[in-house]
Coordinates of C-alpha atoms in Angstrom, one line a residue:
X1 CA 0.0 0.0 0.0
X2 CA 1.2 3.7 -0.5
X3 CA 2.4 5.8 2.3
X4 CA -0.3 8.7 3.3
X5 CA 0.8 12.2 3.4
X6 CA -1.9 14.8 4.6
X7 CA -2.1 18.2 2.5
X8 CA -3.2 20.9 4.8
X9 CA -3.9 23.2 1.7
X10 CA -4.8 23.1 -1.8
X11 CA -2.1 22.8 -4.1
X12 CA -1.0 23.0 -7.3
X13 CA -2.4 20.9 -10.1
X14 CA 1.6 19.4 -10.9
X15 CA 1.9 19.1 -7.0
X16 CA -1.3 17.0 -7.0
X17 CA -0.8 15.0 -9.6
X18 CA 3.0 13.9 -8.8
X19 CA 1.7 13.3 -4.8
X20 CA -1.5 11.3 -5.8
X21 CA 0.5 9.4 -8.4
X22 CA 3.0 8.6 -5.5
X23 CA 1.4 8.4 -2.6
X24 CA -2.3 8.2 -0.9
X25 CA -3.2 11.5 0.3
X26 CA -5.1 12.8 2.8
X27 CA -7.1 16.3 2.2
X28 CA -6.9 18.1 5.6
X29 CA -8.8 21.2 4.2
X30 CA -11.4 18.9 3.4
X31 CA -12.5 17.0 6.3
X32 CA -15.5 18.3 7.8
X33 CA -13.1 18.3 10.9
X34 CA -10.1 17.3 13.2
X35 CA -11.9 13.9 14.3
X36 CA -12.9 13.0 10.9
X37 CA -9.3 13.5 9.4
X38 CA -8.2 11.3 12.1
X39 CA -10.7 8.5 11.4
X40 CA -9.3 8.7 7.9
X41 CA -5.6 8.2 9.6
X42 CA -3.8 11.3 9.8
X43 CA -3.1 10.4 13.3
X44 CA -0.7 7.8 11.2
X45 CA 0.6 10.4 8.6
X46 CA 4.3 11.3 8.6
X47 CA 4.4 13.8 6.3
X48 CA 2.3 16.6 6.0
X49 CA 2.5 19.2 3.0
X50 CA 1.6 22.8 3.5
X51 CA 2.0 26.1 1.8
X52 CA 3.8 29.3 3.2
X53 CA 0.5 30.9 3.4
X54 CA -1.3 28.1 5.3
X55 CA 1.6 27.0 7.3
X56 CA 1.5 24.9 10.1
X57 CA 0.6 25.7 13.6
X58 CA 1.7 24.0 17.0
X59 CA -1.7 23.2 17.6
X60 CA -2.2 21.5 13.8
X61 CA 1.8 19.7 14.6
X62 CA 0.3 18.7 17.9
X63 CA -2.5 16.7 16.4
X64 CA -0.3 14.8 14.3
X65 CA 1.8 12.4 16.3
X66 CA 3.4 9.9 13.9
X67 CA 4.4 13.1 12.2
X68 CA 7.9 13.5 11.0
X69 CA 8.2 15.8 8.2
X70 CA 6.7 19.4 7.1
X71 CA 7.1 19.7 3.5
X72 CA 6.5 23.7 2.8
X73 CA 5.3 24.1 -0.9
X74 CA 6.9 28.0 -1.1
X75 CA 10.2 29.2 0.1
X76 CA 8.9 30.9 3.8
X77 CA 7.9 29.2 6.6
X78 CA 7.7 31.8 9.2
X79 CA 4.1 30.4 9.4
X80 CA 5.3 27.1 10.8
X81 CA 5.9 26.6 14.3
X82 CA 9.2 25.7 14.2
X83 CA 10.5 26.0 17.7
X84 CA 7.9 23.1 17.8
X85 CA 8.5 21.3 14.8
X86 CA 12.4 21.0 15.9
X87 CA 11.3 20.5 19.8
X88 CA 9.3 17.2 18.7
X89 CA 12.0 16.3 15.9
X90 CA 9.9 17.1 12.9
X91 CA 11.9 18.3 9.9
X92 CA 11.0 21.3 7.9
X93 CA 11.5 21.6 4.0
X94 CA 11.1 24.1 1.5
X95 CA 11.6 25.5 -2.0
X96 CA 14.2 27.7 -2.0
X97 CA 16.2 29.5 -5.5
X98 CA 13.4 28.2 -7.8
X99 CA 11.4 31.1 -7.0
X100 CA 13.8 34.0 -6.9
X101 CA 14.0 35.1 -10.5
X102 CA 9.9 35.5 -10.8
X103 CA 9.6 37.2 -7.1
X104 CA 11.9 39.9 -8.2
X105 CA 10.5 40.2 -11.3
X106 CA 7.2 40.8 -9.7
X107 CA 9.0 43.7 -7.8
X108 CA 10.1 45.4 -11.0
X109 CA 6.5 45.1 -12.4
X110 CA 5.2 46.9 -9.4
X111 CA 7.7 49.6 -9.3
X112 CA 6.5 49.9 -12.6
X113 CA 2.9 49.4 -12.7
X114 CA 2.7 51.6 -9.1
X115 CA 5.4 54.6 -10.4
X116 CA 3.7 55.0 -14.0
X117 CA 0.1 54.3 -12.6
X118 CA -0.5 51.5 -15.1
X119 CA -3.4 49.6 -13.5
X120 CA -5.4 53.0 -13.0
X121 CA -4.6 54.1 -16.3
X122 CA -5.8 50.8 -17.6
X123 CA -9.7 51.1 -15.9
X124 CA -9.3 54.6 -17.5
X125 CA -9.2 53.3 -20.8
X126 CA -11.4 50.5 -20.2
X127 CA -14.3 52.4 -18.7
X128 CA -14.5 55.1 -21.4
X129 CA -12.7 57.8 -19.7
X130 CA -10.2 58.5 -22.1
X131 CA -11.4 61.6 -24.4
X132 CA -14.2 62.6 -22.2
X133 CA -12.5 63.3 -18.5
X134 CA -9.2 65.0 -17.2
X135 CA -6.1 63.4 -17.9
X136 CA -4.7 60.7 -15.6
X137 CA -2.5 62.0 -13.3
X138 CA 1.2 61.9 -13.9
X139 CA 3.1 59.2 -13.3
X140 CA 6.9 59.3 -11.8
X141 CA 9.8 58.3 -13.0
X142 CA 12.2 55.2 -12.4
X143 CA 15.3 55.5 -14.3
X144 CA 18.1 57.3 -11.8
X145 CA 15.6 56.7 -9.0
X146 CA 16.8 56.2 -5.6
X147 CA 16.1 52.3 -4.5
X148 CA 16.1 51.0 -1.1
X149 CA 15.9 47.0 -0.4
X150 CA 15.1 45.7 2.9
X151 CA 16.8 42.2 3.1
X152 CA 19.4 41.5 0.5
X153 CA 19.1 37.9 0.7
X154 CA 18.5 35.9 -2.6
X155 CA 15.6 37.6 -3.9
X156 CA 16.9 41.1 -2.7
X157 CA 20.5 40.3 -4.5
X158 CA 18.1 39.8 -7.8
X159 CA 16.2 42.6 -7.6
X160 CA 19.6 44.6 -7.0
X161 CA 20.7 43.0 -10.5
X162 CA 17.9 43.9 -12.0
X163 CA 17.4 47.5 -10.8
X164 CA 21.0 48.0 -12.1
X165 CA 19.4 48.6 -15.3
X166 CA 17.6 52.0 -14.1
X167 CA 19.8 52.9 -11.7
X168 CA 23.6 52.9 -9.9
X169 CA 21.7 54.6 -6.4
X170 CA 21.4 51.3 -4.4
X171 CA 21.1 50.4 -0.9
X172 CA 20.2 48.3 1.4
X173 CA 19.0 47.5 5.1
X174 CA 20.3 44.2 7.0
X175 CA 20.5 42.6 10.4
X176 CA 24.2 43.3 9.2
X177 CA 26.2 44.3 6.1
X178 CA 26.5 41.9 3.1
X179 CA 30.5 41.0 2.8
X180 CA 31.4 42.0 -0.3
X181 CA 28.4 43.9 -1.5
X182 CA 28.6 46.9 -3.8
X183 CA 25.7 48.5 -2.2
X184 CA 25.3 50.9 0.1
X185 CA 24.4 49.7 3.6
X186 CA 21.6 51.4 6.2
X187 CA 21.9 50.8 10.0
X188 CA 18.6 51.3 10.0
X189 CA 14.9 50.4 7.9
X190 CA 14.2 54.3 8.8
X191 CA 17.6 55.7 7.4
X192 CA 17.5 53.0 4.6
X193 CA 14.0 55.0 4.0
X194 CA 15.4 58.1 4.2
X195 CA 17.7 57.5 1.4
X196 CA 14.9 56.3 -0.9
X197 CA 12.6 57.1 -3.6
X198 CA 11.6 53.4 -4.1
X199 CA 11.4 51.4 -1.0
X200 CA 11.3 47.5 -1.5
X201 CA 10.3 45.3 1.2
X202 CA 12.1 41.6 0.3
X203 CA 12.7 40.7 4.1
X204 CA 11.8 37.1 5.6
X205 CA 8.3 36.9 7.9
X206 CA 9.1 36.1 11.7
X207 CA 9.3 37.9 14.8
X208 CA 12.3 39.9 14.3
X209 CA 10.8 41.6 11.0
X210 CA 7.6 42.1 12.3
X211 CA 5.9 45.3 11.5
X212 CA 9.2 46.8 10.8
X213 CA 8.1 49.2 8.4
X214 CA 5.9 51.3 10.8
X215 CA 5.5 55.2 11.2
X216 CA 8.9 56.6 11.5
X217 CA 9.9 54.5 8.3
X218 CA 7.0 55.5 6.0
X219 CA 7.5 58.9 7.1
X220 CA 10.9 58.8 6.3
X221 CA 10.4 57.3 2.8
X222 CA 8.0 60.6 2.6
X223 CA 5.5 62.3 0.4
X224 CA 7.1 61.4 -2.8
X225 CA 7.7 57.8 -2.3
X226 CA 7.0 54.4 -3.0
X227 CA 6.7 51.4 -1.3
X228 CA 6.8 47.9 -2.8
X229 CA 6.0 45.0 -0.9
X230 CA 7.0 41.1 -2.3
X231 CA 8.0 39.5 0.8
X232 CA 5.7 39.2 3.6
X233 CA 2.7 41.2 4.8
X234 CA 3.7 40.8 8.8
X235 CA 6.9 43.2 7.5
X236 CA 4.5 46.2 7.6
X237 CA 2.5 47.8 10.0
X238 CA -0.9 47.6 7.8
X239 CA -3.0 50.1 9.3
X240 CA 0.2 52.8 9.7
X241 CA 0.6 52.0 5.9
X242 CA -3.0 52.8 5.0
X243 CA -2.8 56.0 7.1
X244 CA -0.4 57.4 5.5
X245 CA -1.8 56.8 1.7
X246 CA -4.7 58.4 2.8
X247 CA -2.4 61.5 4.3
X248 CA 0.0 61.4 1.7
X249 CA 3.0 61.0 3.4
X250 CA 3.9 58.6 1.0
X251 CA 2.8 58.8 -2.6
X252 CA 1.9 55.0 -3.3
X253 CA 2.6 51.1 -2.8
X254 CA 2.4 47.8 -4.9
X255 CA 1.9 45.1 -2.7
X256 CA 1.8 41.5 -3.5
X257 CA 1.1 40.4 0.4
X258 CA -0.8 41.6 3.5
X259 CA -0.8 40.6 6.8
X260 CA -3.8 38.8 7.3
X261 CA -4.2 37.1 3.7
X262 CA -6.6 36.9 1.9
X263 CA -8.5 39.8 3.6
X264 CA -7.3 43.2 2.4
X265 CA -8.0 46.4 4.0
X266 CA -10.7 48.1 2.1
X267 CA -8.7 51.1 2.2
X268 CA -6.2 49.9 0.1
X269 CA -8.8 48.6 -2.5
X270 CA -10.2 52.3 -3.1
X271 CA -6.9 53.7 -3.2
X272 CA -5.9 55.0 -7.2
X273 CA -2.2 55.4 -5.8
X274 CA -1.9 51.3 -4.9
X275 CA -1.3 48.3 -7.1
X276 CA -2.4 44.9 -5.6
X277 CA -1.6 41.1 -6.2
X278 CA -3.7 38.2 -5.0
X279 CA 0.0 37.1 -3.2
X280 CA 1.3 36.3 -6.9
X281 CA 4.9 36.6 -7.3
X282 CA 6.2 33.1 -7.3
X283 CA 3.4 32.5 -9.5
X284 CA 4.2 31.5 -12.9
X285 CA 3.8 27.8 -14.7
X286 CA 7.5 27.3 -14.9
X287 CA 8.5 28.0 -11.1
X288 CA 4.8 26.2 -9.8
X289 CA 6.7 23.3 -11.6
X290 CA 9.9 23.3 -10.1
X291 CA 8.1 24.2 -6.8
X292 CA 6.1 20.7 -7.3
X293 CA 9.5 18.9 -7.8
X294 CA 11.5 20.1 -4.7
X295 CA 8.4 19.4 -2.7
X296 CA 7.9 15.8 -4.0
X297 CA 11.8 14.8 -4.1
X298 CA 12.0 15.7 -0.3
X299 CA 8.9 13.4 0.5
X300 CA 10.6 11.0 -1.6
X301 CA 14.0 11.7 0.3
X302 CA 12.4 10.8 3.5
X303 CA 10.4 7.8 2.3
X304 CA 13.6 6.5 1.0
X305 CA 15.5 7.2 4.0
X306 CA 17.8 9.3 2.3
X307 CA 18.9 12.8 3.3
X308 CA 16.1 15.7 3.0
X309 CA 17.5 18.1 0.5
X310 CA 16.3 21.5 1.4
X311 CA 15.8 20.8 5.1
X312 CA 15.7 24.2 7.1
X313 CA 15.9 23.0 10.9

């Protein structure tokens, strides 16, 4: 008989396919509840498969106990308990590199979209605007912009590369300084602002990030700047960030996450000055794929006994 796995969150169609062809699988999401899901054996399950949005809890790992390995479909798992997860000798994997070149490229498209105002100008067009009312407002500039990135990890390195191409102003905010980087460093997310015209947010979710963009660094970024968001919605102090679109002190945001997904603040919706994204940057056919593989060759690794390739604890 197949091994079980439990998925506690849909998943991609190649995902699917490549686990159910492998291995029985348990639908957590599905059950009516807990009790059922343990009727249908997850209480035997050593590997569960989750998603960086969904996670996994103490309180789900704690219902698991034949569980061994976390298998996080998505490179971040600040959402999974892992002072738990390493405390009861689970393993934690995820899908690191393959998604870096699309997550950055989401970044440029929303310093783009946000700076030239292309989603507004587009409902202009579409809902007959064009000809009868005002202008759009102007858009701003990018090339020989100023560009702050918070967290110059992988994906921050790449969108580094990639904003070489509008601009040599670069900098950057840390825990510490990047040996060997050619970019500038900021003690601080508040002097990194300060320096900025273009403020990207590519930091890691967790405890130590959280809500580090709050008043003092918005205001510092100031009335004539932008804030882009593709790493994780806990980075940002929501309601500070809404306040002060609605006051101007900065003069936009794209933002691919939000802190309590998928609810958005209806602030944000009804703002012309904001791009949004249904939590979209990894998502293109080619990285979903490569996503499915890491995913399925570390359930394989542990079924096999062998070493867990992208293990993180």
């Amino acid at each position: 008989m197949k091994p079980l796995v439990i998925a506690a969150a849909p998943l991609s169609p190649w995902l699917t396919a490549r686990l159910e062809a492998r291995y029985r699988v348990l639908w957590l999401h599905q059950a009516a509840d807990m009790d059922q899901a343990m009727a249908e054996g997850a209480d035997q399950a050593e590997v569960l498969i989750t998603t960086g949005i969904h996670g996994a809890a103490a309180e789900l790992l704690a219902q698991l106990p034949a569980l061994k390995v976390v298998a996080v479909h998505g490179v971040g798992y600040d959402k999974v308990d892992l002072g738990y997860a390493s405390s009861h000798n689970i393993a934690v994997t995820n899908t690191p590199d393959v998604l870096t070149d699309d997550v950055a490229d989401m970044a440029l498209a929303l310093i783009l979209a946000t700076a030239r105002r292309i989603a507004s100008n587009d409902r202009f067009v579409r809902n007959g605007s064009w000809g009868i009312a005002p202008i759009p407002q102007l858009g701003r500039k990018v090339s020989d912009a100023r560009f702050g990135i918070i967290g110059l990890g992988r994906i921050g390195n790449a969108i580094a590369k990639r904003l070489e191409g509008f601009s040599t102003n670069i900098a950057y905010h840390n825990r510490k300084p990047v040996p060997g980087s050619r970019y500038t460093f900021a003690n601080t997310a508040a002097e990194l602002a300060n320096m900025s015209d273009f403020l990207i947010v590519a930091a890691s979710g967790g405890t130590s990030t959280e809500r580090l963009v709050d008043d003092s660094v918005l205001n510092a970024l100031g009335s004539d700047g932008i804030l882009i968001n593709i790493g994780r919605g806990s980075t940002i102090d929501e309601p500070a960030l809404v306040a002060a679109l609605a006051d101007g002190r900065i003069a936009g945001a794209g933002l691919d996450v939000f802190t309590d997904e998928p609810s958005v603040p209806a602030e944000l919706m009804a703002m012309e000055q904001v791009v949004l994204q249904p939590h979209q940057a990894s998502a293109t056919i080619q990285t979903r794929i490569a996503m499915a593989d890491i995913v399925v060759t570390n359930v394989d690794a542990y079924f096999s006994d062998q070493p867990l390739p992208t293990k993180v604890n």
